[in-house]
Short mmCIF file of C-alpha atoms in Angstrom, two decimals:
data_model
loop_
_atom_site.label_atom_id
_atom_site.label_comp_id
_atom_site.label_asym_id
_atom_site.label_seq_id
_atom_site.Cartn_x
_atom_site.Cartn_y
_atom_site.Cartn_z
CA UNK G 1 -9.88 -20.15 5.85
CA UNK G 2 -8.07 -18.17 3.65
CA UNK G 3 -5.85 -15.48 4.48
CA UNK G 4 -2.23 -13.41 4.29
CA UNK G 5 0.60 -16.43 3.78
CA UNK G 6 3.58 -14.22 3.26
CA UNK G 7 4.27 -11.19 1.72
CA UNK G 8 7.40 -9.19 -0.01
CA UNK G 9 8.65 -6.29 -1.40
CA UNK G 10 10.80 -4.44 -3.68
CA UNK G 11 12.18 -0.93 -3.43
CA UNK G 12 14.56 -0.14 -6.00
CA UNK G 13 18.42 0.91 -5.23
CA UNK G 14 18.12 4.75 -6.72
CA UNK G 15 17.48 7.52 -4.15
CA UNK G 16 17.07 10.63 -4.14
CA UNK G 17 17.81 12.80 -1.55
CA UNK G 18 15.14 15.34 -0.26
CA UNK G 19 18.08 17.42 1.62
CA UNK G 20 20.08 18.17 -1.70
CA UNK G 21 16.91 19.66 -2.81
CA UNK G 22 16.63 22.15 -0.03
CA UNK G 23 17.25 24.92 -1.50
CA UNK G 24 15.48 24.44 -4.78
CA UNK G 25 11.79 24.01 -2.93
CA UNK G 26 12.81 27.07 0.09
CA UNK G 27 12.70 24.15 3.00
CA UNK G 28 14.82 23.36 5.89
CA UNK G 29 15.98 20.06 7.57
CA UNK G 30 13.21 20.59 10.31
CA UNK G 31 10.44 20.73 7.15
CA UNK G 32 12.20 17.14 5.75
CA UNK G 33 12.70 15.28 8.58
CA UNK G 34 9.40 15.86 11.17
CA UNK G 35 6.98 17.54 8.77
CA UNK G 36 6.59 15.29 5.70
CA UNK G 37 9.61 12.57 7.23
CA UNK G 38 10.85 11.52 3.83
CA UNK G 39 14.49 12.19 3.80
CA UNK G 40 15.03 10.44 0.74
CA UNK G 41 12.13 8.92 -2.07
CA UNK G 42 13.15 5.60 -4.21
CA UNK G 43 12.98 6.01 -7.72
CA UNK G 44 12.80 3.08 -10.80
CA UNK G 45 15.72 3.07 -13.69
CA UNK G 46 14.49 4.18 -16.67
CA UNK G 47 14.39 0.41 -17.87
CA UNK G 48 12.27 -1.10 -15.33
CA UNK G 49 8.34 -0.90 -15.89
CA UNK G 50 5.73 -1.85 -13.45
CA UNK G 51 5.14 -4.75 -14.39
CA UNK G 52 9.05 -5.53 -13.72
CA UNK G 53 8.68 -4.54 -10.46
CA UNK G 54 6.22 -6.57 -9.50
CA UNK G 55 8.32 -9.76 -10.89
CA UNK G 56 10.93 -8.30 -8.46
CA UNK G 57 9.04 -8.77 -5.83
CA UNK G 58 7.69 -12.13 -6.80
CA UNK G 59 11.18 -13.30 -6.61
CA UNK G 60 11.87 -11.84 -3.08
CA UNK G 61 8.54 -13.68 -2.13
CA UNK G 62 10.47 -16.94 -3.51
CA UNK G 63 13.23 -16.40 -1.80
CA UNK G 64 11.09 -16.98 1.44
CA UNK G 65 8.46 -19.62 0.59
CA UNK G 66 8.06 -22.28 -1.77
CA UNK G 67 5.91 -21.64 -4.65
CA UNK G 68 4.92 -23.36 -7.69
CA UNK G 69 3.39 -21.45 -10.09
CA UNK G 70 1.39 -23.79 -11.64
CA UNK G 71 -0.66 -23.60 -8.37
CA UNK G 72 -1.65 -20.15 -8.39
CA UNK G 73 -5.38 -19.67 -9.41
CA UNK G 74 -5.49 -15.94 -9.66
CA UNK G 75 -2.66 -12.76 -9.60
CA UNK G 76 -4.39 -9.36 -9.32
CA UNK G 77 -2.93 -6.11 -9.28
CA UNK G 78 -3.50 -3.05 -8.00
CA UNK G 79 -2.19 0.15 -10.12
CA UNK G 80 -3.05 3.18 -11.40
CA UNK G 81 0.12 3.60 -13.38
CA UNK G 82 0.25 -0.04 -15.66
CA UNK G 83 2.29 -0.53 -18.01
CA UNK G 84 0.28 -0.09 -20.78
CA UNK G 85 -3.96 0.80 -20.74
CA UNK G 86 -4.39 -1.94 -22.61
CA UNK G 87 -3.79 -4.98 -21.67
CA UNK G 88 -3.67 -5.47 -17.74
CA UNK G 89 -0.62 -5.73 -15.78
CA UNK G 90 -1.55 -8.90 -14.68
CA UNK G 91 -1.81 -9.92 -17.80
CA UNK G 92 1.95 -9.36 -18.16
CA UNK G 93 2.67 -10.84 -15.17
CA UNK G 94 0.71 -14.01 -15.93
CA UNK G 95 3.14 -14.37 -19.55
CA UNK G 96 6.27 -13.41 -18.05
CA UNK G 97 6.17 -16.07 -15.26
CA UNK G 98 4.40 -18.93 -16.77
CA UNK G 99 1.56 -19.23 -14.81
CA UNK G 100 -1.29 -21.88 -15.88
CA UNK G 101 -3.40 -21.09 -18.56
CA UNK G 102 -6.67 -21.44 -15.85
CA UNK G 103 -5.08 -18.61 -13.71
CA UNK G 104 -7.42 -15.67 -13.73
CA UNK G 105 -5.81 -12.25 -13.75
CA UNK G 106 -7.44 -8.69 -13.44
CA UNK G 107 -6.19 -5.34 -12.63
CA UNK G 108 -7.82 -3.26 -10.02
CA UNK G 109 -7.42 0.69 -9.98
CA UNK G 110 -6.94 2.45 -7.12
CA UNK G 111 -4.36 4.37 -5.08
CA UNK G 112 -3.44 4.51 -1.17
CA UNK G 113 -6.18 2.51 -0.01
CA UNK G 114 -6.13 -0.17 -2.66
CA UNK G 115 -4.34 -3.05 -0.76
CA UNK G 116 -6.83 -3.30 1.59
CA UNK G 117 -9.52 -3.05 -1.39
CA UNK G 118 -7.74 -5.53 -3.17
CA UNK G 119 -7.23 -7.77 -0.03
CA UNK G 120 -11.34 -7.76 0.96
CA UNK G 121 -11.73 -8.62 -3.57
CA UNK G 122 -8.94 -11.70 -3.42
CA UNK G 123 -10.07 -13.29 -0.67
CA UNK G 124 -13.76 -13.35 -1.64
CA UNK G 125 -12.91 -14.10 -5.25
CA UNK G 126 -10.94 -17.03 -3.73
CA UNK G 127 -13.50 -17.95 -1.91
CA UNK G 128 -16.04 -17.76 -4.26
CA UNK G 129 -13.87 -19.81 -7.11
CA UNK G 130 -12.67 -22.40 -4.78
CA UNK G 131 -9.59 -21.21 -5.16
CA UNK G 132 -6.44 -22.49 -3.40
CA UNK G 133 -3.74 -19.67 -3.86
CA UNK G 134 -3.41 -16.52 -5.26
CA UNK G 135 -1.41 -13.56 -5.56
CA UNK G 136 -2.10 -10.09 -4.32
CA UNK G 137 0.66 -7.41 -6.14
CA UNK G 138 0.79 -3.92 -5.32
CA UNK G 139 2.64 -1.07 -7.35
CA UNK G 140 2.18 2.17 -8.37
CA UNK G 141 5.45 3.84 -9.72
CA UNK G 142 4.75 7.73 -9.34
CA UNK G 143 7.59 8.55 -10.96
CA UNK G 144 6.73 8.27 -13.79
CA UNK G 145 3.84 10.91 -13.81
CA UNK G 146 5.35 12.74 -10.70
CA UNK G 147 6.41 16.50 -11.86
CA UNK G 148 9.98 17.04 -10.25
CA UNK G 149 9.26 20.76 -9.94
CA UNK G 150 6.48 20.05 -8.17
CA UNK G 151 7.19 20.09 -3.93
CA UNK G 152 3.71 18.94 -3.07
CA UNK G 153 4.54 15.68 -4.85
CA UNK G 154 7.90 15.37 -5.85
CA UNK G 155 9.53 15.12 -2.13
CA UNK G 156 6.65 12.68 -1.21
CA UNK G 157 6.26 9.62 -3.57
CA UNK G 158 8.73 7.41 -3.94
CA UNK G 159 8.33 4.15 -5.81
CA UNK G 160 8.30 0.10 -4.55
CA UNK G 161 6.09 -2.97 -5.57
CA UNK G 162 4.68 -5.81 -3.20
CA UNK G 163 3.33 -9.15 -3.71
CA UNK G 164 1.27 -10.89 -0.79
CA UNK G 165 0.45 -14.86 -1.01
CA UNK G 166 -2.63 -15.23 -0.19
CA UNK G 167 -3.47 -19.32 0.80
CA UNK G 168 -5.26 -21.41 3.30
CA UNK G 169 -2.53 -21.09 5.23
CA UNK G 170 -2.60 -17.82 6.56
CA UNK G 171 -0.73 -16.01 9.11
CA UNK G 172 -3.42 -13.24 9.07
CA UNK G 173 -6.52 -13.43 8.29
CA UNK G 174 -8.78 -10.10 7.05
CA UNK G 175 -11.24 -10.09 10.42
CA UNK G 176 -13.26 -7.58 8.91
CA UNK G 177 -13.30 -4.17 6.73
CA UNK G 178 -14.94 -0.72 6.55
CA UNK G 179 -14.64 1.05 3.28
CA UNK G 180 -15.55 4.77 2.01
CA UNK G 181 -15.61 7.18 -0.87
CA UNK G 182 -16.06 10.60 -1.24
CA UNK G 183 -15.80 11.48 -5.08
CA UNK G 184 -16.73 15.24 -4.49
CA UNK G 185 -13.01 15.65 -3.95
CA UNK G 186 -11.92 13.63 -6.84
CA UNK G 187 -9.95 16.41 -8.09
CA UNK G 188 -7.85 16.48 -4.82
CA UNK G 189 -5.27 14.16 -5.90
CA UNK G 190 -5.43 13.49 -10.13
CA UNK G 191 -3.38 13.10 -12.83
CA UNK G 192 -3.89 15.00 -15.62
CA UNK G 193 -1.68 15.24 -18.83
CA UNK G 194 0.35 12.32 -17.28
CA UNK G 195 1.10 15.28 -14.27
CA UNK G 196 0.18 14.40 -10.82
CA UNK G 197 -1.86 17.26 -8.73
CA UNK G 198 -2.30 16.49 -5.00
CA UNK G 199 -4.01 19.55 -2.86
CA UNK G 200 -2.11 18.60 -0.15
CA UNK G 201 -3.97 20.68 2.87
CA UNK G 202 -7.38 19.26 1.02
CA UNK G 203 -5.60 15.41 1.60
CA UNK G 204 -4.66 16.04 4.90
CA UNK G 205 -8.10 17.45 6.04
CA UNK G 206 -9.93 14.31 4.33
CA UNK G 207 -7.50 12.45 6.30
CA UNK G 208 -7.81 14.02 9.60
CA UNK G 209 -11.83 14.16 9.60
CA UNK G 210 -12.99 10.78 8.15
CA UNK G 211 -10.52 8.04 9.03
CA UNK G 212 -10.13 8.31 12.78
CA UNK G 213 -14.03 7.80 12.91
CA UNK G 214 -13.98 4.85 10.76
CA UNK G 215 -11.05 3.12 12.73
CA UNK G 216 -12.93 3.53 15.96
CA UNK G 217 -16.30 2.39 14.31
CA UNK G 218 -14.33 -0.54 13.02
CA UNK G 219 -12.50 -1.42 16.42
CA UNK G 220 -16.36 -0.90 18.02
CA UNK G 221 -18.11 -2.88 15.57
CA UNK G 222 -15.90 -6.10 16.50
CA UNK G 223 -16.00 -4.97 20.75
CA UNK G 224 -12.30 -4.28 20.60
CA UNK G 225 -10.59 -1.00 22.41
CA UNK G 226 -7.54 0.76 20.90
CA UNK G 227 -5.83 -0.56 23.51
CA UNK G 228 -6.35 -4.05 21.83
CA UNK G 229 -4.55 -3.39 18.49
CA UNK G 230 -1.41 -4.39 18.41
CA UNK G 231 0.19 -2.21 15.43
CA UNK G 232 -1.36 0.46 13.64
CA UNK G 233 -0.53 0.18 9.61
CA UNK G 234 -1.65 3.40 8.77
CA UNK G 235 -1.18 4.54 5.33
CA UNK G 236 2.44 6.29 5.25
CA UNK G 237 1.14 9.42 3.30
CA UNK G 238 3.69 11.71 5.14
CA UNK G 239 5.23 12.02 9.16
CA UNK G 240 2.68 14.45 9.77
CA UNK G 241 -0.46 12.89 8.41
CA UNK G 242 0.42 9.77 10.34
CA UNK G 243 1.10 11.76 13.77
CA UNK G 244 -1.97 13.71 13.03
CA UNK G 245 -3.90 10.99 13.03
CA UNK G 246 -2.55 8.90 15.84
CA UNK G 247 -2.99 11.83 18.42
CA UNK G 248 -6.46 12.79 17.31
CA UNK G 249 -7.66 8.94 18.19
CA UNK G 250 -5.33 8.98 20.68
CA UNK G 251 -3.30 5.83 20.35
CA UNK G 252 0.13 4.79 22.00
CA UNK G 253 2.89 6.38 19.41
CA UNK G 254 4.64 2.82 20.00
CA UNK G 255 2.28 1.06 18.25
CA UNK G 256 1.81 3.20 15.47
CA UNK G 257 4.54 2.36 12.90
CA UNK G 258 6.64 4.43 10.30
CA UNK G 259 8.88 3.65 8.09
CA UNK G 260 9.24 5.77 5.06
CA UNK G 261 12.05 8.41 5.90
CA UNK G 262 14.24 6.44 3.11
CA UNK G 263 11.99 5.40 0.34
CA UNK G 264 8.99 7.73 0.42
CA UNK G 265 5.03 7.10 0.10
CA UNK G 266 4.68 4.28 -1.90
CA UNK G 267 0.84 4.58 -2.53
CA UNK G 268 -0.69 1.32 -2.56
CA UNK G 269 2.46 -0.70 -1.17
CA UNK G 270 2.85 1.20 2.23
CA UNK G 271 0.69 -1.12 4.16
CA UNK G 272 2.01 -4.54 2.92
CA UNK G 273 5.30 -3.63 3.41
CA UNK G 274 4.37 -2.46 7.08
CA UNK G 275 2.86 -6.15 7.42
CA UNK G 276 5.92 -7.72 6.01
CA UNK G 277 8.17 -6.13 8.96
CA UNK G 278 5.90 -8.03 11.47
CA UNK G 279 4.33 -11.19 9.73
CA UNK G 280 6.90 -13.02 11.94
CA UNK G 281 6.62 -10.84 15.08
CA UNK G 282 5.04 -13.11 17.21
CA UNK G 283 4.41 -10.76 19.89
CA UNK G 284 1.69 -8.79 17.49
CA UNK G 285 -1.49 -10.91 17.30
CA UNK G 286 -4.11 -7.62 16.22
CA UNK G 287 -3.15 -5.25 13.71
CA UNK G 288 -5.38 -2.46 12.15
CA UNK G 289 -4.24 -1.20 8.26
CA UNK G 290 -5.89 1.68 7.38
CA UNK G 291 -5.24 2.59 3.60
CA UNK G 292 -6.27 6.27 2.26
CA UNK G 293 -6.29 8.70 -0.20
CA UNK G 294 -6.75 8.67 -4.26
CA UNK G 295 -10.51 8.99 -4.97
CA UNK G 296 -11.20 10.02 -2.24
CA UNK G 297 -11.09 6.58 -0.97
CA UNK G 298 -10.24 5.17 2.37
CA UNK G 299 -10.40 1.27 3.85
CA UNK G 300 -9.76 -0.08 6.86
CA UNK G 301 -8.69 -3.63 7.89
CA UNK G 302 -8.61 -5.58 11.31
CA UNK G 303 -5.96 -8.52 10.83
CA UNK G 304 -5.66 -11.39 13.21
CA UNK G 305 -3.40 -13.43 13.53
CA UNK G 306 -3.98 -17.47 13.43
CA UNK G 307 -2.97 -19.23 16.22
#
């Protein structure tokens, strides 16, 4: 049975605040703090790539579990923003730490609902392979296409990577999934000229209409009532798309979490870094991720936890 070990991230020390910037983009504290809820967005040195990131978080991840790398069997990553187009990320990764010349390593590219894409591809790859352990990365760096002129973007994204063991060992295991597209509306969110766009109304409307729907048919299609779910990890796209959501399926604010007001939306990281604050929280033994956005793309999860 394989499923979610551990997990870690890494958010890097720079910040920059949204409230110095105030005047600049014609908004007030009320707009920061309950509208998009990012006080402050994370941003990478100059130095660091993605692929650096990543190793950052693979030594947080060592930090709390045993690992020898010789064991792992595959490291994927999910990015839109490598560090180069050619070769993959995990490519890099796979050199720079010395894992076994039998690892496999592929790059998969998608946004805000890649982790749980990614998650649903490991696990059957894993399975498929035999495999024993692998490694699940997340990170997606906006800054470095993000225009800082831009307020639709620039107050949002912040940057963070995440790494998530995945063994036959799990604390979680991926009960099932429910995945969508809608490319009519690629152009909602795309970089172009190494410039992020987002129509942000157009994101939030996507949001608001499909993935409520798709939670519920997921919690239906395994006889389980909202009630059930422990925590919601709903994408952190912004304060409001998260509260828009929760009140139009109607679930108990408690046990929908947030947690971006000092980092910013970190794309394809916001929903293993959600599970990392309550891997060891006994007391939660359903959770529901539900990962959104680039594409248009959306994917649920139902996690359980193994008793």
């Amino acid at each position: 049975m394989l499923g979610i070990e551990e997990t870690a991230y890494y958010i890097p020390e720079k910040r920059v605040s949204n409230f110095n910037r105030k005047e600049k983009f014609g908004i007030g504290d009320e707009f920061i703090r309950n509208k998009i809820g990012v006080e402050e967005i994370a941003v990478k040195s100059d130095l660091e790539n993605t692929s650096d990131m990543c190793i950052a978080a693979y030594k947080k991840l060592k930090e709390k579990i045993e690992i020898n790398n010789q064991d792992i069997d595959v490291v994927i990553v999910v990015t839109q923003n490598p560090d180069y187009s050619i070769p993959q990320t995990s490519a890099i990764l796979h050199g720079v730490l010395g894992f076994k010349d039998e690892c496999a390593s592929f790059d998969i590219s998608l946004g805000c609902s890649g982790f749980v894409y990614g998650l649903s591809v490991i696990t059957s790859f894993m399975k498929a392979n035999k495999f024993k352990k692998g490694l699940l990365f997340t990170a997606d760096p906006y800054s470095k296409i993000v225009d800082p002129a831009d307020k639709n973007t620039s107050l949002l994204f912040g940057d963070a990577a995440t790494v998530t063991l995945i063994t036959e060992n799990p604390v979680f295991i991926a009960q099932d999934f429910v995945f969508g597209t809608n490319g009519a509306c690629y152009k909602d969110l795309i970089c172009e000229n190494n410039t992020l766009y987002m129509n942000g109304r157009g994101i939030a409307n996507f949001a608001i209409k499909i993935v409520p729907k798709d939670i519920l048919a997921l919690l239906e299609r395994n006889n389980l009532e909202k009630e059930d779910i422990d925590k919601y990890l709903i994408h952190q796209g912004s304060k409001f798309i998260v509260d828009s959501l929760s009140k139009k399926i109607g679930l108990d604010e408690s046990k929908v979490m947030y947690d971006i007001s000092l980092y910013g939306n970190t794309v394809s990281s916001s929903i293993p870094i959600l599970i990392e604050k309550i891997i060891k929280d006994e007391s939660v033994d359903l959770a529901l991720g539900s990962g959104f956005g680039v594409g248009l793309s959306w994917a649920n999860v139902l996690l359980k936890r193994v008793r």
